[in-house]
Short mmCIF file of C-alpha atoms in Angstrom, two decimals:
data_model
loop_
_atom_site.label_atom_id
_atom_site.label_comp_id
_atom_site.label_asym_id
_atom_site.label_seq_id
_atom_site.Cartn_x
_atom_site.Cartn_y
_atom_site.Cartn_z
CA UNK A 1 -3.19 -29.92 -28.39
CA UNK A 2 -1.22 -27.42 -30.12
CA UNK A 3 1.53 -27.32 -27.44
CA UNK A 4 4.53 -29.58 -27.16
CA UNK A 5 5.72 -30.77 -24.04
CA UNK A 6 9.52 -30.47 -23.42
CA UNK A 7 11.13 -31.81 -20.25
CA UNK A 8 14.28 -31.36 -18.73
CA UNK A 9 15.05 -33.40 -15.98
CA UNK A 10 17.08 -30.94 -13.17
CA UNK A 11 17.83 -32.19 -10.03
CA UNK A 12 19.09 -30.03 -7.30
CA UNK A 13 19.95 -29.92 -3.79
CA UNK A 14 18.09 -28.43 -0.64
CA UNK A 15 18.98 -25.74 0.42
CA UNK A 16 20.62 -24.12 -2.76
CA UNK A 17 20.02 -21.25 -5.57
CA UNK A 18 19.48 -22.64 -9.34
CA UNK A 19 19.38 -20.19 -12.03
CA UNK A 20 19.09 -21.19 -15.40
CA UNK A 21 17.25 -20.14 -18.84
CA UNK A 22 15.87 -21.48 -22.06
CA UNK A 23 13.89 -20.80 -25.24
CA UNK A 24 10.38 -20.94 -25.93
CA UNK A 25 9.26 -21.25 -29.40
CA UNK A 26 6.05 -18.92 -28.67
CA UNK A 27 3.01 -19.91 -27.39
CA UNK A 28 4.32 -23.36 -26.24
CA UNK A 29 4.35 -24.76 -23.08
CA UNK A 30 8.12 -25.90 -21.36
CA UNK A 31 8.57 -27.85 -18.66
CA UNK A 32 10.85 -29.93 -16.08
CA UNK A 33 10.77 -31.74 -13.17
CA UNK A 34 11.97 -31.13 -9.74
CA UNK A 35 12.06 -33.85 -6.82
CA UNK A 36 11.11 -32.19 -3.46
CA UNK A 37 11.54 -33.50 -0.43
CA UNK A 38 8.25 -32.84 1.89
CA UNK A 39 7.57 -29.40 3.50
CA UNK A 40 10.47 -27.50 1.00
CA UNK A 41 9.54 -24.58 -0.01
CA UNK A 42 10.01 -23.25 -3.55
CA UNK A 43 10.37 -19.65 -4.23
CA UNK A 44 11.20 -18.90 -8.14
CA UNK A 45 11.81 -15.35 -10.20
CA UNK A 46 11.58 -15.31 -13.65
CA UNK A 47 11.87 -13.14 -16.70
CA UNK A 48 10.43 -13.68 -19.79
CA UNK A 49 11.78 -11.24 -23.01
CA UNK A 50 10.38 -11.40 -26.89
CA UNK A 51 12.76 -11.27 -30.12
CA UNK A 52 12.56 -8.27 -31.94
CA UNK A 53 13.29 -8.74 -35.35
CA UNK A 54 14.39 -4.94 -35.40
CA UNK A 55 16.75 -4.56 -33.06
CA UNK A 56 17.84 -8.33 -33.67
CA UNK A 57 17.71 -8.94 -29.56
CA UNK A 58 15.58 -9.74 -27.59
CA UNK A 59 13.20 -7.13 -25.39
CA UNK A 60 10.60 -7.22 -23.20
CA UNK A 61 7.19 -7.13 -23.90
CA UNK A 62 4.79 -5.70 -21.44
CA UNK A 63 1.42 -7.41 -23.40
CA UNK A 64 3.58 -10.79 -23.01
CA UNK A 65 1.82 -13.21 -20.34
CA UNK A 66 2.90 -16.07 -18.76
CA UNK A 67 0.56 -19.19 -17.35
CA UNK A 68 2.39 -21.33 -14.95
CA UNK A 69 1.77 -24.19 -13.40
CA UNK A 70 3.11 -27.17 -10.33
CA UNK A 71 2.39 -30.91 -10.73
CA UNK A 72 2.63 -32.90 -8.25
CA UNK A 73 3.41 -36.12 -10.55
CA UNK A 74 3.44 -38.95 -7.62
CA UNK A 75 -0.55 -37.66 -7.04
CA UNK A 76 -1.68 -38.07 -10.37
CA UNK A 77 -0.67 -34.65 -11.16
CA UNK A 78 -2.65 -33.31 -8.60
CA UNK A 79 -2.00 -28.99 -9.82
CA UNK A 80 -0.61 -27.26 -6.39
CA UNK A 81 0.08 -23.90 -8.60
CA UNK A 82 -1.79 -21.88 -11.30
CA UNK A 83 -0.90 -18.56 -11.57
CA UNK A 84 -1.16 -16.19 -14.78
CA UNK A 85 1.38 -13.69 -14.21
CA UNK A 86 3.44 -10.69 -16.06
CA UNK A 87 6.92 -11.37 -18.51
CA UNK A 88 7.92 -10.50 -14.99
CA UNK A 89 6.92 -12.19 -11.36
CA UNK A 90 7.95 -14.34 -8.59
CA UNK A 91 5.99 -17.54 -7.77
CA UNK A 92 6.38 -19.57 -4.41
CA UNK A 93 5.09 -23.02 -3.61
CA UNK A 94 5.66 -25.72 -0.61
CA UNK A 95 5.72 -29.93 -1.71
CA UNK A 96 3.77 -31.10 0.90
CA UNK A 97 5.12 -34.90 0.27
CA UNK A 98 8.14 -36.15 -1.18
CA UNK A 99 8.29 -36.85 -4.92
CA UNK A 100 8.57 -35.53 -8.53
CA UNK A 101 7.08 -32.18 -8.82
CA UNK A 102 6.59 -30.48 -12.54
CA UNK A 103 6.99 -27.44 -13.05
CA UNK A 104 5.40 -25.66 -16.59
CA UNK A 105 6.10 -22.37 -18.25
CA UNK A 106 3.63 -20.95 -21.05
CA UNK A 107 4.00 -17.61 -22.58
CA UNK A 108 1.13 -16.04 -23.64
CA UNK A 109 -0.42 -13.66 -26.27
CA UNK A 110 2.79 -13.56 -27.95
CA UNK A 111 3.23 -15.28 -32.00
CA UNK A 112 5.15 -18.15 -32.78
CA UNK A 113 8.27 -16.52 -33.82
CA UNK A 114 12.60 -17.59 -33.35
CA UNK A 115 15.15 -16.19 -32.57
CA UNK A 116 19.16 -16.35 -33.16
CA UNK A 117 22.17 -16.41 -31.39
CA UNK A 118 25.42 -14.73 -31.94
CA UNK A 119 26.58 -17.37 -33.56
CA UNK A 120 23.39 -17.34 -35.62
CA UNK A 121 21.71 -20.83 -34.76
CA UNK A 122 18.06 -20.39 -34.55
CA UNK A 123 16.50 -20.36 -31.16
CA UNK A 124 12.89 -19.70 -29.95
CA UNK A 125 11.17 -16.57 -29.85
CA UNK A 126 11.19 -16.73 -26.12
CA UNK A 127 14.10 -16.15 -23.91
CA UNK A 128 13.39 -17.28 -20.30
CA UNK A 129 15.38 -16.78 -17.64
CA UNK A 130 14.04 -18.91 -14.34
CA UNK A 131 15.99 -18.41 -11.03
CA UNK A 132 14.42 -20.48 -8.70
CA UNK A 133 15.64 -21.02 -4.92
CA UNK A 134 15.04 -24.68 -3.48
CA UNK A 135 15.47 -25.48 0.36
CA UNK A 136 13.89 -24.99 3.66
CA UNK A 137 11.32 -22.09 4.20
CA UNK A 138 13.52 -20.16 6.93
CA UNK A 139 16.28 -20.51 4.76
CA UNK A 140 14.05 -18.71 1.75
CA UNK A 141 12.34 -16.66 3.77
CA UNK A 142 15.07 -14.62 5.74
CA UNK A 143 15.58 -11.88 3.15
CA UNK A 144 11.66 -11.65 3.20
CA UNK A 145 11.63 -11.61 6.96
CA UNK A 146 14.28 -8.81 6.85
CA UNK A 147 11.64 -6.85 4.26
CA UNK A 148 8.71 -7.88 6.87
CA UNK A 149 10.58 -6.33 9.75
CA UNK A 150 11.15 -3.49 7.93
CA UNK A 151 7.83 -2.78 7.32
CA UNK A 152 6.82 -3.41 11.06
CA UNK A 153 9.54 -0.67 12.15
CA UNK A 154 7.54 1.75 9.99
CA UNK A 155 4.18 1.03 10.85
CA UNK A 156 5.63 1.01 14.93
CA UNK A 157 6.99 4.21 13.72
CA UNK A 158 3.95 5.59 12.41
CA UNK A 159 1.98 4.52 15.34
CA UNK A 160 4.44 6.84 17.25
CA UNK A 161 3.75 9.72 15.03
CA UNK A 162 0.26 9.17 15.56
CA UNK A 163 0.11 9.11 19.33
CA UNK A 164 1.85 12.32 19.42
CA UNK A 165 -0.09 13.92 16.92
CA UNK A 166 -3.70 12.33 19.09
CA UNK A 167 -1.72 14.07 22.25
CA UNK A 168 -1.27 17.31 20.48
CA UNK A 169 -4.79 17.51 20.39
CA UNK A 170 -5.87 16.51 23.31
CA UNK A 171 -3.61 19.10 24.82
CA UNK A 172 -5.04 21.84 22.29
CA UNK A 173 -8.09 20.90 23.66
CA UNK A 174 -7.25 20.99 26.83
CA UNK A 175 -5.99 24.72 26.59
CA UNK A 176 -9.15 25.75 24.57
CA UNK A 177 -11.60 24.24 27.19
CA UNK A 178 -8.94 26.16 30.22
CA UNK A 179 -9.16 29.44 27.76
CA UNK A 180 -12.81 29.46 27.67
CA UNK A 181 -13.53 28.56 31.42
CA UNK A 182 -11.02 31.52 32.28
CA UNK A 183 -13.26 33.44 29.31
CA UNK A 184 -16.32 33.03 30.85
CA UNK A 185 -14.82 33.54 34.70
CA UNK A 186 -14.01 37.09 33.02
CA UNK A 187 -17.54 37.91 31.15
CA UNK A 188 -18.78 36.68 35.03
CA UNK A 189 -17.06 38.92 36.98
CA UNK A 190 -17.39 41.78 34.42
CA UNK A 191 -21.38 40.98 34.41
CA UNK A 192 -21.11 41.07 38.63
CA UNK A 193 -18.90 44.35 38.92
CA UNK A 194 -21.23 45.99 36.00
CA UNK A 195 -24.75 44.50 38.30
CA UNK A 196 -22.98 45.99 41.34
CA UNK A 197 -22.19 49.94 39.66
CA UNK A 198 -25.89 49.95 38.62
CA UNK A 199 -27.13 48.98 42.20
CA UNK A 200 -24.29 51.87 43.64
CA UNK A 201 -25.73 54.08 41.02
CA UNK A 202 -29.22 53.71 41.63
CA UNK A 203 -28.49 54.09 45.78
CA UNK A 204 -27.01 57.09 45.32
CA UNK A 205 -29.69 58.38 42.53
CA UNK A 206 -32.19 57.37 45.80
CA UNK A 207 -30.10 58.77 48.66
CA UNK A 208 -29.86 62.07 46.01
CA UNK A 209 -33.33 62.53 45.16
CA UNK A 210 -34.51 61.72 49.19
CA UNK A 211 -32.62 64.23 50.17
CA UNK A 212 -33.28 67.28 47.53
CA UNK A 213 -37.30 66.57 48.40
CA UNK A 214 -36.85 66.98 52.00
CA UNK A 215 -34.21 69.70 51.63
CA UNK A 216 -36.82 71.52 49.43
CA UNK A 217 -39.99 70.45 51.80
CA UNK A 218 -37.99 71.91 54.84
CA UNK A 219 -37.35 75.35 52.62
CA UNK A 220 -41.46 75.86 51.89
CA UNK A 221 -41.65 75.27 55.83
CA UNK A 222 -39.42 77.68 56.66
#
């Protein structure tokens, strides 16, 4: 196996913020151990950044990759994570029993370059920067709850918008169906009147035409 294991042994207590960072010397995997009491919940950012010989810092690197991966040591490492992420992410895992837990960093398609320091000691190629967050899961989890309720208000609020716009149109519907039945009470009543002229009209065309025959039938008599 081409990549060394290096452990750090970090232990921390529940309930509390760690951040720390190291170097990687490439493509090689880095490790520690953390010992969990059962149901804590582990929420972790990290940041992983590439020397660049160049500059003569070190920079991010959007092709970099990282693979990481939980232990759980007291279950004959029994894997509880696995997770190929960005130079960039946020992992999150619960111990569901008490014991040593390992925890396993490996960057990926990156070469197997160092770095320096300011004071010019040569480092790894890898800077990575690891804040992780260690305690009970409503501890962790109340900025995310604040994010979750957030996102509740909005979709409450949307819901709102779309009730009004759903009663919008069912009141422009309910003007275009009074519009029409007050449409076709006018075309009615227009049809009616214009039924009722032609009857007048052809009564008094009757009446007229009655009366000029015997009008001219009583003239030839006389």
């Amino acid at each position: 196996m081409l990549a060394t294991l290096s452990c750090v042994l970090l232990t921390l207590l529940v309930s509390q913020a760690q951040a720390l960072y190291f170097y990687i010397d490439g493509p090689v995997q880095k490790c520690f151990f953390e010992d969990l009491p059962k149901d804590t919940m582990v929420v972790g950012h990290y940041k992983a950044t590439q020397w660049n010989e160049q500059s003569r810092t070190y920079v991010d690197n959007s092709e970099m990759g990282i693979f990481i991966t939980v232990d759980e040591v007291f279950d004959n490492d029994h894997r509880v994570v696995s997770n190929r992420g960005t130079s960039k992410g946020k992992f999150t895992f619960s111990a569901a029993d008490s014991g040593d837990h390992r925890l396993c960093f490996t960057p990926t398609n990156v070469p197997s370059t160092s770095g320096f320091l300011f004071s010019g000691s040569q480092v790894g190629g890898i800077k990575f920067e690891l804040d992780l967050a260690i305690g009970e899961t409503s501890n962790i989890e109340s900025s995310d709850k604040d994010k979750i309720q957030d996102v509740v208000q909005k979709v409450r609020d949307l819901n709102a918008r779309l009730q009004d716009v759903r009663r919008e149109q069912i009141h422009q519907r309910e003007r275009e169906a009074e519009f029409r039945d007050q449409s076709e009470s006018v075309n009615a009543k227009f049809v009616r009147w214009t039924i009722i002229q032609v009857v007048v009209l052809a009564v008094t065309c009757a009446w007229q035409l009655s009366y000029l025959r015997a009008f001219f039938i009583k003239q030839k008599l006389t």
